[in-house]
Short mmCIF file of C-alpha atoms in Angstrom, two decimals:
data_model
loop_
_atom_site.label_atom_id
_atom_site.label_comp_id
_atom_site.label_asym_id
_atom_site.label_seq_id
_atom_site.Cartn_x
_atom_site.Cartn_y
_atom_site.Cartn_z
CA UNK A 83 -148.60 53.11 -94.39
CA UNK A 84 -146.75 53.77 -90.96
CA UNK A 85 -146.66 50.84 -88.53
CA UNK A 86 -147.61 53.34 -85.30
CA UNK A 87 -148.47 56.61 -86.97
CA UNK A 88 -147.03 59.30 -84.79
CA UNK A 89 -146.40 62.03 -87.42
CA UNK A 90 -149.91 61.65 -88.04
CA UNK A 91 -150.68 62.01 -83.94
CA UNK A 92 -148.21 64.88 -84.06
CA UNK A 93 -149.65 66.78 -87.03
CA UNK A 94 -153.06 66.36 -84.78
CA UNK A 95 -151.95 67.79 -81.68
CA UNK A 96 -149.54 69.91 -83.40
CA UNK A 97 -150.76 73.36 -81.94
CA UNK A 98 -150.83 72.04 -78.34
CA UNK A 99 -147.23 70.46 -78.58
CA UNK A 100 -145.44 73.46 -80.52
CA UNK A 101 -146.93 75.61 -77.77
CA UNK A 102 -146.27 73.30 -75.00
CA UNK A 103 -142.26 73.14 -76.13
CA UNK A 104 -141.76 77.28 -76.63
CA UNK A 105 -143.72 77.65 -73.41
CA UNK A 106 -140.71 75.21 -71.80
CA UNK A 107 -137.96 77.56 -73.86
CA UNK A 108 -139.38 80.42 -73.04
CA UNK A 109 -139.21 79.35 -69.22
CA UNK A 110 -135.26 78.92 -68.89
CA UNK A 111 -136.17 76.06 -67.00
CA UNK A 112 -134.95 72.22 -68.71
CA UNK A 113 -134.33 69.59 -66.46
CA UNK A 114 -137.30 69.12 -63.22
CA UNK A 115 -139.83 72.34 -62.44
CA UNK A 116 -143.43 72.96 -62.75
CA UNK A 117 -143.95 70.66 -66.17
CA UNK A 118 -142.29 67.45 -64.49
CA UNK A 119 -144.20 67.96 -60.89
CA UNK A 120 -147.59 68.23 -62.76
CA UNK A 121 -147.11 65.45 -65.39
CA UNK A 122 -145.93 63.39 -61.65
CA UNK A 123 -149.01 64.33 -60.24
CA UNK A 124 -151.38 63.93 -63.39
CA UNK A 125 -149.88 59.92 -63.87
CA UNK A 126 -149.95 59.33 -60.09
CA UNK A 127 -153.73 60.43 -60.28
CA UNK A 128 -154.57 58.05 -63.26
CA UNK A 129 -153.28 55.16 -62.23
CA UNK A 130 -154.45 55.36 -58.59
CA UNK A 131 -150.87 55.60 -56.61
CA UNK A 132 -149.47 57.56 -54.16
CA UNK A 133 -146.28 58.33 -55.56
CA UNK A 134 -145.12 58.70 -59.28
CA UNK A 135 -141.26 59.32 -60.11
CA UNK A 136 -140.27 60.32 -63.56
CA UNK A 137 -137.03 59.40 -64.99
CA UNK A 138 -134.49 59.56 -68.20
CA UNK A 139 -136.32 55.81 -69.39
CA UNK A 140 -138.05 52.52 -69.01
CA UNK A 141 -135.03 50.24 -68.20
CA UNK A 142 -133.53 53.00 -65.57
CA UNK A 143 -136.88 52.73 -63.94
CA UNK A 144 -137.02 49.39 -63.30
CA UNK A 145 -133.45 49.63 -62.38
CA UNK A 146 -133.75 52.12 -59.36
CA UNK A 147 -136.87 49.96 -58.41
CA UNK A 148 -134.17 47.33 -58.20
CA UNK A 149 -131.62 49.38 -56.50
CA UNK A 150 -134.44 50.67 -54.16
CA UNK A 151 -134.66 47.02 -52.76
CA UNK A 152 -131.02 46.37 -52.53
CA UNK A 153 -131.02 43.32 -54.88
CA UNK A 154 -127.60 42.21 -55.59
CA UNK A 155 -125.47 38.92 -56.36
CA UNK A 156 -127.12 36.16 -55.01
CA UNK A 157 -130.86 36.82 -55.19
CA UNK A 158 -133.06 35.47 -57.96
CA UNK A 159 -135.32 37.70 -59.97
CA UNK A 160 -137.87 35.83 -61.92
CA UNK A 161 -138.57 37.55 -65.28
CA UNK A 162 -140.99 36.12 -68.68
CA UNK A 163 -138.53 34.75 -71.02
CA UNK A 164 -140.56 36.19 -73.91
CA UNK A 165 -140.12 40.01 -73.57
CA UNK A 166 -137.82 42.66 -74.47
CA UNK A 167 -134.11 42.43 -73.42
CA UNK A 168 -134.33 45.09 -70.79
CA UNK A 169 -136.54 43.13 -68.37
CA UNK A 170 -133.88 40.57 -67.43
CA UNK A 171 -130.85 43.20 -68.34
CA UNK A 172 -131.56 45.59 -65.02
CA UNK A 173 -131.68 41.94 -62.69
CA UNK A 174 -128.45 40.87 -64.42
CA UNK A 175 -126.49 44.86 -63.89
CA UNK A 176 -127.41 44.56 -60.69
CA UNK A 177 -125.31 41.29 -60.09
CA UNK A 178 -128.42 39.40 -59.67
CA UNK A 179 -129.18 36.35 -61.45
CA UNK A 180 -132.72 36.41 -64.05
CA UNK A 181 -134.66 33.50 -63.64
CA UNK A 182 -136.76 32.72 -66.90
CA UNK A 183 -140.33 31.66 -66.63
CA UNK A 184 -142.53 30.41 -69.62
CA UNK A 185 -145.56 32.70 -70.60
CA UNK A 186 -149.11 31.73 -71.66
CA UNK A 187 -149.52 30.77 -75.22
CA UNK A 188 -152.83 32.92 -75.08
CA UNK A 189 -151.63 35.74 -73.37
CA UNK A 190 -147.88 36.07 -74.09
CA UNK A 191 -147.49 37.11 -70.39
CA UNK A 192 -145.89 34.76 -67.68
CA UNK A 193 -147.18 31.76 -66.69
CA UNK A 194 -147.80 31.65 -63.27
CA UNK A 195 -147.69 27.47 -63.32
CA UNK A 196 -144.22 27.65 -64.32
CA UNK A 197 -143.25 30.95 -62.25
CA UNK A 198 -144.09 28.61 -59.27
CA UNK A 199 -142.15 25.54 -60.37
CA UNK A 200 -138.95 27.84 -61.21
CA UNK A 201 -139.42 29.57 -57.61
CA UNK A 202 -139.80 25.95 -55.87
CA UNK A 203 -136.45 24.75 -57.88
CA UNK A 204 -134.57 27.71 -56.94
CA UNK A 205 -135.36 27.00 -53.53
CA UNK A 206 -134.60 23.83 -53.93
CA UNK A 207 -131.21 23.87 -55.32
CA UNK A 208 -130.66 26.09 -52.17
CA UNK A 209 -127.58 28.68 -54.33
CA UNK A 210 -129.75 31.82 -54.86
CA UNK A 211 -132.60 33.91 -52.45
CA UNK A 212 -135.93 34.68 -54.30
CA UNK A 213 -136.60 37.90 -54.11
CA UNK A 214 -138.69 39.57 -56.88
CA UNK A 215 -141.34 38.79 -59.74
CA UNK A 216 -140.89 41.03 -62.83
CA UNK A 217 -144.29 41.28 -64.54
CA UNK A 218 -144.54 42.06 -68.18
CA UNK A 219 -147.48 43.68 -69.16
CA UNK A 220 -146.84 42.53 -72.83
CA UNK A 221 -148.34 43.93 -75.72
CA UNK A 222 -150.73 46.25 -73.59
CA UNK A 223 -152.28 43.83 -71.22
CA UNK A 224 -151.90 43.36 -68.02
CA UNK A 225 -150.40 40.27 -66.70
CA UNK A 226 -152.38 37.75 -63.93
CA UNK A 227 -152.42 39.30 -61.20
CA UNK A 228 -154.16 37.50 -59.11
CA UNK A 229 -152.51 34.39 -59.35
CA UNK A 230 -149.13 36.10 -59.32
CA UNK A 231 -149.87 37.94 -55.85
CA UNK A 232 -150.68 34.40 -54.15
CA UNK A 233 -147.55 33.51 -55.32
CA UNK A 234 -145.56 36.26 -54.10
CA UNK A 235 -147.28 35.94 -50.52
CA UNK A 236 -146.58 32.76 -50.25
CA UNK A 237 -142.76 32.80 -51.16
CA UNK A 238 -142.39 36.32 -49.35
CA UNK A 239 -141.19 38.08 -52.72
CA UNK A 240 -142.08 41.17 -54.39
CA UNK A 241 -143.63 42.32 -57.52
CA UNK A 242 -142.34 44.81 -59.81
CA UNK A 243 -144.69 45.48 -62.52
CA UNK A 244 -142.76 46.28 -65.56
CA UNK A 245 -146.24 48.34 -67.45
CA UNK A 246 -143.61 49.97 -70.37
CA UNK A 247 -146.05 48.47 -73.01
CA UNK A 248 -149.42 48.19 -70.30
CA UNK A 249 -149.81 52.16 -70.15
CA UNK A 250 -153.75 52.60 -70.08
CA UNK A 251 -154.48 48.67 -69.54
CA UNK A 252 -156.90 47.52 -66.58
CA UNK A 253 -158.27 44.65 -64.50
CA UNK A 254 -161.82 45.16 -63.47
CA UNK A 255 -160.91 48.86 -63.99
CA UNK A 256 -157.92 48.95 -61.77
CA UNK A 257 -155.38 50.63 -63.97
CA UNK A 258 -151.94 48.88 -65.00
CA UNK A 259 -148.93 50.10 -62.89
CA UNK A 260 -150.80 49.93 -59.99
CA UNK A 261 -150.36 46.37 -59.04
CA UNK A 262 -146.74 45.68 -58.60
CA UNK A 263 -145.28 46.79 -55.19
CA UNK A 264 -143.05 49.08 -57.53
CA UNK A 265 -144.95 49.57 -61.21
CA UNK A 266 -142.92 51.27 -63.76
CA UNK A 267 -143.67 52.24 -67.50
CA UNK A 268 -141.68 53.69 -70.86
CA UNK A 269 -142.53 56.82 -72.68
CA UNK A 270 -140.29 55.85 -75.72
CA UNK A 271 -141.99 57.31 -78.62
CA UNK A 272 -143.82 53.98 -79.66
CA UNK A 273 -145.46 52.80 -76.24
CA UNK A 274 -149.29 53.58 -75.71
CA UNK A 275 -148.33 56.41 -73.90
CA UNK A 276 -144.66 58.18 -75.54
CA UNK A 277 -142.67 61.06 -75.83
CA UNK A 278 -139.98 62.66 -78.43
CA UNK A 279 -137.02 60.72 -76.96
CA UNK A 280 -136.92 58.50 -73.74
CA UNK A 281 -138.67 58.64 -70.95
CA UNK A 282 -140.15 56.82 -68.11
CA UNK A 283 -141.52 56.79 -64.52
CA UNK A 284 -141.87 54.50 -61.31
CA UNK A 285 -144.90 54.25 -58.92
CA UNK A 286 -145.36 52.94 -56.21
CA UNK A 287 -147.90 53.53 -52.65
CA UNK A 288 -144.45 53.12 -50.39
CA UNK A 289 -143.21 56.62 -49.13
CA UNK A 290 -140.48 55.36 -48.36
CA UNK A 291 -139.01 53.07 -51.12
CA UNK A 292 -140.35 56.84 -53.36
CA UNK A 293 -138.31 58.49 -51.23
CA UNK A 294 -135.22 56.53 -51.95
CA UNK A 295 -135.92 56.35 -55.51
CA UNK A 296 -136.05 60.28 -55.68
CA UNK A 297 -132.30 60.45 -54.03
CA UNK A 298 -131.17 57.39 -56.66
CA UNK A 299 -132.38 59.10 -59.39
CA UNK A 300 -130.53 62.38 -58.91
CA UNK A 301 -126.86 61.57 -57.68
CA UNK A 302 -127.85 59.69 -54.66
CA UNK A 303 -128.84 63.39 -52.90
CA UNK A 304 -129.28 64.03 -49.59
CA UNK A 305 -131.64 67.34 -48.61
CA UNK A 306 -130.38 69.27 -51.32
CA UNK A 307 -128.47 69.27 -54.41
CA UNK A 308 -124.54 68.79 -53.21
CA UNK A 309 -125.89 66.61 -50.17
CA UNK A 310 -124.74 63.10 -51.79
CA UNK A 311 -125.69 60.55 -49.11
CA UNK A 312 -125.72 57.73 -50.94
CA UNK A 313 -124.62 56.22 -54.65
CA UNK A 314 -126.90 57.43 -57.39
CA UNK A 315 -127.25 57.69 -61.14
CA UNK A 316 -128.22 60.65 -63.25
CA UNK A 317 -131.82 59.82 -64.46
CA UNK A 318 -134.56 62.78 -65.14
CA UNK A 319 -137.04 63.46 -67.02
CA UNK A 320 -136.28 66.67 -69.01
CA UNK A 321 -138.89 69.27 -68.98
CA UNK A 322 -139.28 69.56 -72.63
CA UNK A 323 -140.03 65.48 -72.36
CA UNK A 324 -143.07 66.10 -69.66
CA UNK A 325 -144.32 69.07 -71.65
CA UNK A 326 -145.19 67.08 -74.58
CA UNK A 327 -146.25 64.08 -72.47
CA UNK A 328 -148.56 66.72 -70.72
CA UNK A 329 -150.20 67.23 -74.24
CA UNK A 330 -150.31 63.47 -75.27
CA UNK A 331 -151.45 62.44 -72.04
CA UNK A 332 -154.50 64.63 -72.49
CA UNK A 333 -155.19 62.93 -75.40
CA UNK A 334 -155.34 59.57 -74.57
CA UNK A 335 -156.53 59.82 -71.69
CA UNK A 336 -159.91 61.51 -73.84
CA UNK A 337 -159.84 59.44 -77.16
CA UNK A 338 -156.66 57.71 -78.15
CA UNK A 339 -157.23 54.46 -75.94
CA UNK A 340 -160.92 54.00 -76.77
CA UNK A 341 -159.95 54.30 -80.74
CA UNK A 342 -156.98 52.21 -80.30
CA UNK A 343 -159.26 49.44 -79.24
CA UNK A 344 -161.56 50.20 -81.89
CA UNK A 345 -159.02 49.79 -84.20
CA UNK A 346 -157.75 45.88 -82.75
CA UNK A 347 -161.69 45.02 -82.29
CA UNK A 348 -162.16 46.02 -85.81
CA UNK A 349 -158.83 43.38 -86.73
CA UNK A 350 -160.26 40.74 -84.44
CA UNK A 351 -163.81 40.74 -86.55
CA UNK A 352 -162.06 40.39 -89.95
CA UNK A 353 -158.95 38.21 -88.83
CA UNK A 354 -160.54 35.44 -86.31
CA UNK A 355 -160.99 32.78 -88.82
CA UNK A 356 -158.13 33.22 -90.72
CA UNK A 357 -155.47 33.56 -87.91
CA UNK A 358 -155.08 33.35 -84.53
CA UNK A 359 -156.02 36.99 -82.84
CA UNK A 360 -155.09 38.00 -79.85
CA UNK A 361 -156.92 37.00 -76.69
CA UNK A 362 -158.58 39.28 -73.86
CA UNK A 363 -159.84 37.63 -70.79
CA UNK A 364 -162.53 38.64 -69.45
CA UNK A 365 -163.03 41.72 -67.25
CA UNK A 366 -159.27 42.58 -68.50
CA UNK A 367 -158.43 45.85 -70.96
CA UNK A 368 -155.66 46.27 -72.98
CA UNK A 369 -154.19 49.52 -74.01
CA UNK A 370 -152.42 47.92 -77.57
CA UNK A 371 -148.95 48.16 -77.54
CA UNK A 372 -148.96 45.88 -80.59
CA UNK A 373 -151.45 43.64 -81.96
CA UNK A 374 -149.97 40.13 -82.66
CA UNK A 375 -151.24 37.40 -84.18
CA UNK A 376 -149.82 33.79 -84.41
CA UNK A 377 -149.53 31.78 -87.20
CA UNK A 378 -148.80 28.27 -86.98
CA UNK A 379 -145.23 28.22 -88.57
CA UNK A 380 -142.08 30.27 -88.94
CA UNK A 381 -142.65 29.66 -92.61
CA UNK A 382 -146.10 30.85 -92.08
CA UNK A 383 -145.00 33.69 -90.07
CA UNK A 384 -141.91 34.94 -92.59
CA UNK A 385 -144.24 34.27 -96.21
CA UNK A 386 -146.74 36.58 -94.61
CA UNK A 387 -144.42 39.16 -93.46
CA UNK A 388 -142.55 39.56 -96.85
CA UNK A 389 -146.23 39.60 -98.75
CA UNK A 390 -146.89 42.52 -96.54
CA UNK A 391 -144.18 43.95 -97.21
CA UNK A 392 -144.67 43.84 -101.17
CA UNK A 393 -147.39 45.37 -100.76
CA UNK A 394 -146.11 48.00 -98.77
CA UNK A 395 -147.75 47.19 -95.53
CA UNK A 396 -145.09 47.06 -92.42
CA UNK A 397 -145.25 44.53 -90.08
CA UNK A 398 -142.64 43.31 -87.04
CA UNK A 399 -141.83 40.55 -85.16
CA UNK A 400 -141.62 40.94 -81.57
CA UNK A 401 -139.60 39.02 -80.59
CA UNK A 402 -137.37 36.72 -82.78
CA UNK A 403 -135.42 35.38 -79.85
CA UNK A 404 -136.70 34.08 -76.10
CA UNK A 405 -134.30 35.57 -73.53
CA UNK A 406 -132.62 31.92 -72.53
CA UNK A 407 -131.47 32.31 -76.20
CA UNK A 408 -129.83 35.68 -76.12
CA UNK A 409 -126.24 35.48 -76.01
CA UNK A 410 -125.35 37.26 -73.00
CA UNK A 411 -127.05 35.02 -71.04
CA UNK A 412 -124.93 31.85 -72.04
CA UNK A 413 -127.68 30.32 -74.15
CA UNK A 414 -126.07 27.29 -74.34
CA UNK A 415 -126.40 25.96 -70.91
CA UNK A 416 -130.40 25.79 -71.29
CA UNK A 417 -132.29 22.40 -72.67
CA UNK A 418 -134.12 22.51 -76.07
CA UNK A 419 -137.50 21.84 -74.16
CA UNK A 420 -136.56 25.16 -71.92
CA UNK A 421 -139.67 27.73 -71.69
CA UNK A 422 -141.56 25.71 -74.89
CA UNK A 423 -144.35 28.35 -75.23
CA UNK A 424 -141.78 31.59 -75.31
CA UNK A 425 -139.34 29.46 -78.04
CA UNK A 426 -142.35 28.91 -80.22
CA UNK A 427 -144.10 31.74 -80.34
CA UNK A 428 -140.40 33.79 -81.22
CA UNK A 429 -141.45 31.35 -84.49
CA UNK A 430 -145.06 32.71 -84.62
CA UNK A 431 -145.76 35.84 -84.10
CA UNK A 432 -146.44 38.67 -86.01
CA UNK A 433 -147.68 42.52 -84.93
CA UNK A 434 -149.49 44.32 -87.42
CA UNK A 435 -149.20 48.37 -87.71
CA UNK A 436 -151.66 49.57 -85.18
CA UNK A 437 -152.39 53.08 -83.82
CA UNK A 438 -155.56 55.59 -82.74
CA UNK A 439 -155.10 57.32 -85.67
CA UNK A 440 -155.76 54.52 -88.33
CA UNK A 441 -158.70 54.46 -90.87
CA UNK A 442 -160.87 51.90 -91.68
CA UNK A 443 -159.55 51.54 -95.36
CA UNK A 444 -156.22 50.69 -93.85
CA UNK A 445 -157.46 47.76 -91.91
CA UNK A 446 -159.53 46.39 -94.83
CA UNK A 447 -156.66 46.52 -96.91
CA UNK A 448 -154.21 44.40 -94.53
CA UNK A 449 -157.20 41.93 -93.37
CA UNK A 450 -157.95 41.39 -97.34
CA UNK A 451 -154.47 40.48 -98.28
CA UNK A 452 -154.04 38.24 -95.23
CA UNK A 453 -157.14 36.45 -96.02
CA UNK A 454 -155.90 35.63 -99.70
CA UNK A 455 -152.35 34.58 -98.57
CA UNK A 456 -151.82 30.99 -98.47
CA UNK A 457 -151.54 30.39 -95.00
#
């Protein structure tokens, strides 16, 4: 059993991505061109944005959204402290300084309580300028935003939407990466929406901060191609990369989302009164990244995972460690009480091997076994 099945996907839309990756051989042409401006426009459209900007990955998209708006030492960036390791990385490279906020126990995404207190104490303490709320759409949903926006009116900061894992995810059918003032989103291979490497994309309803991004991205240019007006990076989106995406793209946007739900709504039924299944609110869609349950101990959580694995059922923990813990970020100056929703759940949680592709038979078999566990 895979845990996201994509040689399964692949063997499925096999024809359509062989063809779409001689057609980008054939062409001579590897990095930008026809494939890249389409897939732009095709993403832009879907979402409901002005402007999308395709890059080399997630974290370098979120990084020129930071370079875009000049943060640098001395601002504060508030970012969940349970979430991947990129989201407080890009503040951090920039010379910035990652504020951690506690999530929602329900949710997993940030806590807009505590996103206020942290803003008020940073003001407070008077050493560091708010600036910017990163948003985690973890897991596939999308965070608050309505309570988040308040907050950033009210404190004059901006919102970058960090969507890598809320591809496909909605609020009253407004589409995820369309709520920060920059969104951005991953194609690595495993996200709702991936490629056959690394990939991402920005978006954003500015023309100017798109502008800007489009010069980052490609050496800081100017009008044309040896007109460097400003410091860049090298980040694009290959052609073979956008090809592909082109092909998945079509599919999810037809059938892999609604079966993907099927799938978790199908776990929920079975796996409600046993453990504790993840929560939608209402009027809120979620396009599955993972599908995580809690149990109510680490001992729980690790006796489960290796009974899975006996039986050959692959499971993963995401994550073991809240990012006030990580070493690079001189865990040692926080309190034990620090963010006491993200430390715990690092104890809980579990994600279960979810995809489009999966059969009921699979899902029986992983809902029997965890109902016969000792929990």
């Amino acid at each position: 059993m895979e845990f996201r099945d994509l040689k399964k996907q692949y063997q499925i839309l096999k024809q359509d991505i062989d063809a779409a990756m001689v057609g980008v051989a054939s062409s001579g042409g590897y990095i930008g061109g026809k494939y890249v401006t389409e897939l732009e426009g095709q993403l832009a459209d879907y979402v409901g944005v002005k402007h999308c900007i395709s890059c080399a990955n997630g974290t370098d998209a979120l990084s020129l959204a930071l370079m875009a708006w000049d943060i640098k030492e001395g601002d504060a960036v508030f970012v969940p402290d349970f979430t991947f390791f990129a989201s407080a990385e890009v503040v951090a490279f920039e010379g910035a300084t990652p504020i951690f906020v506690d999530v929602e126990n329900e949710t997993f995404n940030i806590s807009s309580t505590d996103l206020e207190r942290k803003i008020q104490s940073v003001i407070a303490e008077g050493k560091l300028t708010p600036k910017v709320i990163i948003t985690v759409d973890l897991f596939g949903l999308p965070a608050s935003y309505s309570e988040i926006r308040l907050i950033a009116d009210r404190y004059n900061l901006l919102i970058l939407e960090d969507g890598a894992q809320g591809f496909g995810g909605a609020i009253n059918g407004r589409r995820a990466c369309s709520f920060g003032d920059i969104s951005t989103t991953s194609f690595f291979p495993a996200k709702p929406l991936g490629c056959y490497g690394d990939g991402g994309a920005i978006f954003t309803d500015n023309d100017n901060w798109a502008e800007l991004i489009e010069s980052l991205k490609v050496h800081g240019k100017g009008s044309f191609k040896y007109d460097n007006v400003r410091i860049g990076v090298n980040s694009r989106l290959d052609a073979v990369q956008a090809a592909i995406l082109k092909v998945k793209f079509k599919a999810f946007r037809e059938y892999e989302l609604e079966d993907i739900n099927k799938v978790a709504a199908k776990y929920t039924t079975l796996l409600q009164e046993v453990v504790d299944t993840p929560i939608i609110p209402e009027n809120y869609y979620s396009s599955w990244a993972q599908y995580t349950i809690k149990l109510g101990s680490k001992e729980q959580r690790d006796n489960l995972q290796m009974k899975l694995k006996e039986a050959g059922i692959p499971s993963m923990v995401y994550y073991p460690t809240p990012m006030h813990k990580q070493s690079a970020f001189s865990a040692d100056k926080f309190t034990a009480d620090f963010c006491p929703n993200s430390t715990s759940l690092c104890q809980r949680v579990l994600a279960l091997p979810l995809h489009p592709y999966m059969n009921d038979e699979d899902v029986n078999k992983i809902c029997d076994l965890i109902k016969v566990i000792n929990l």
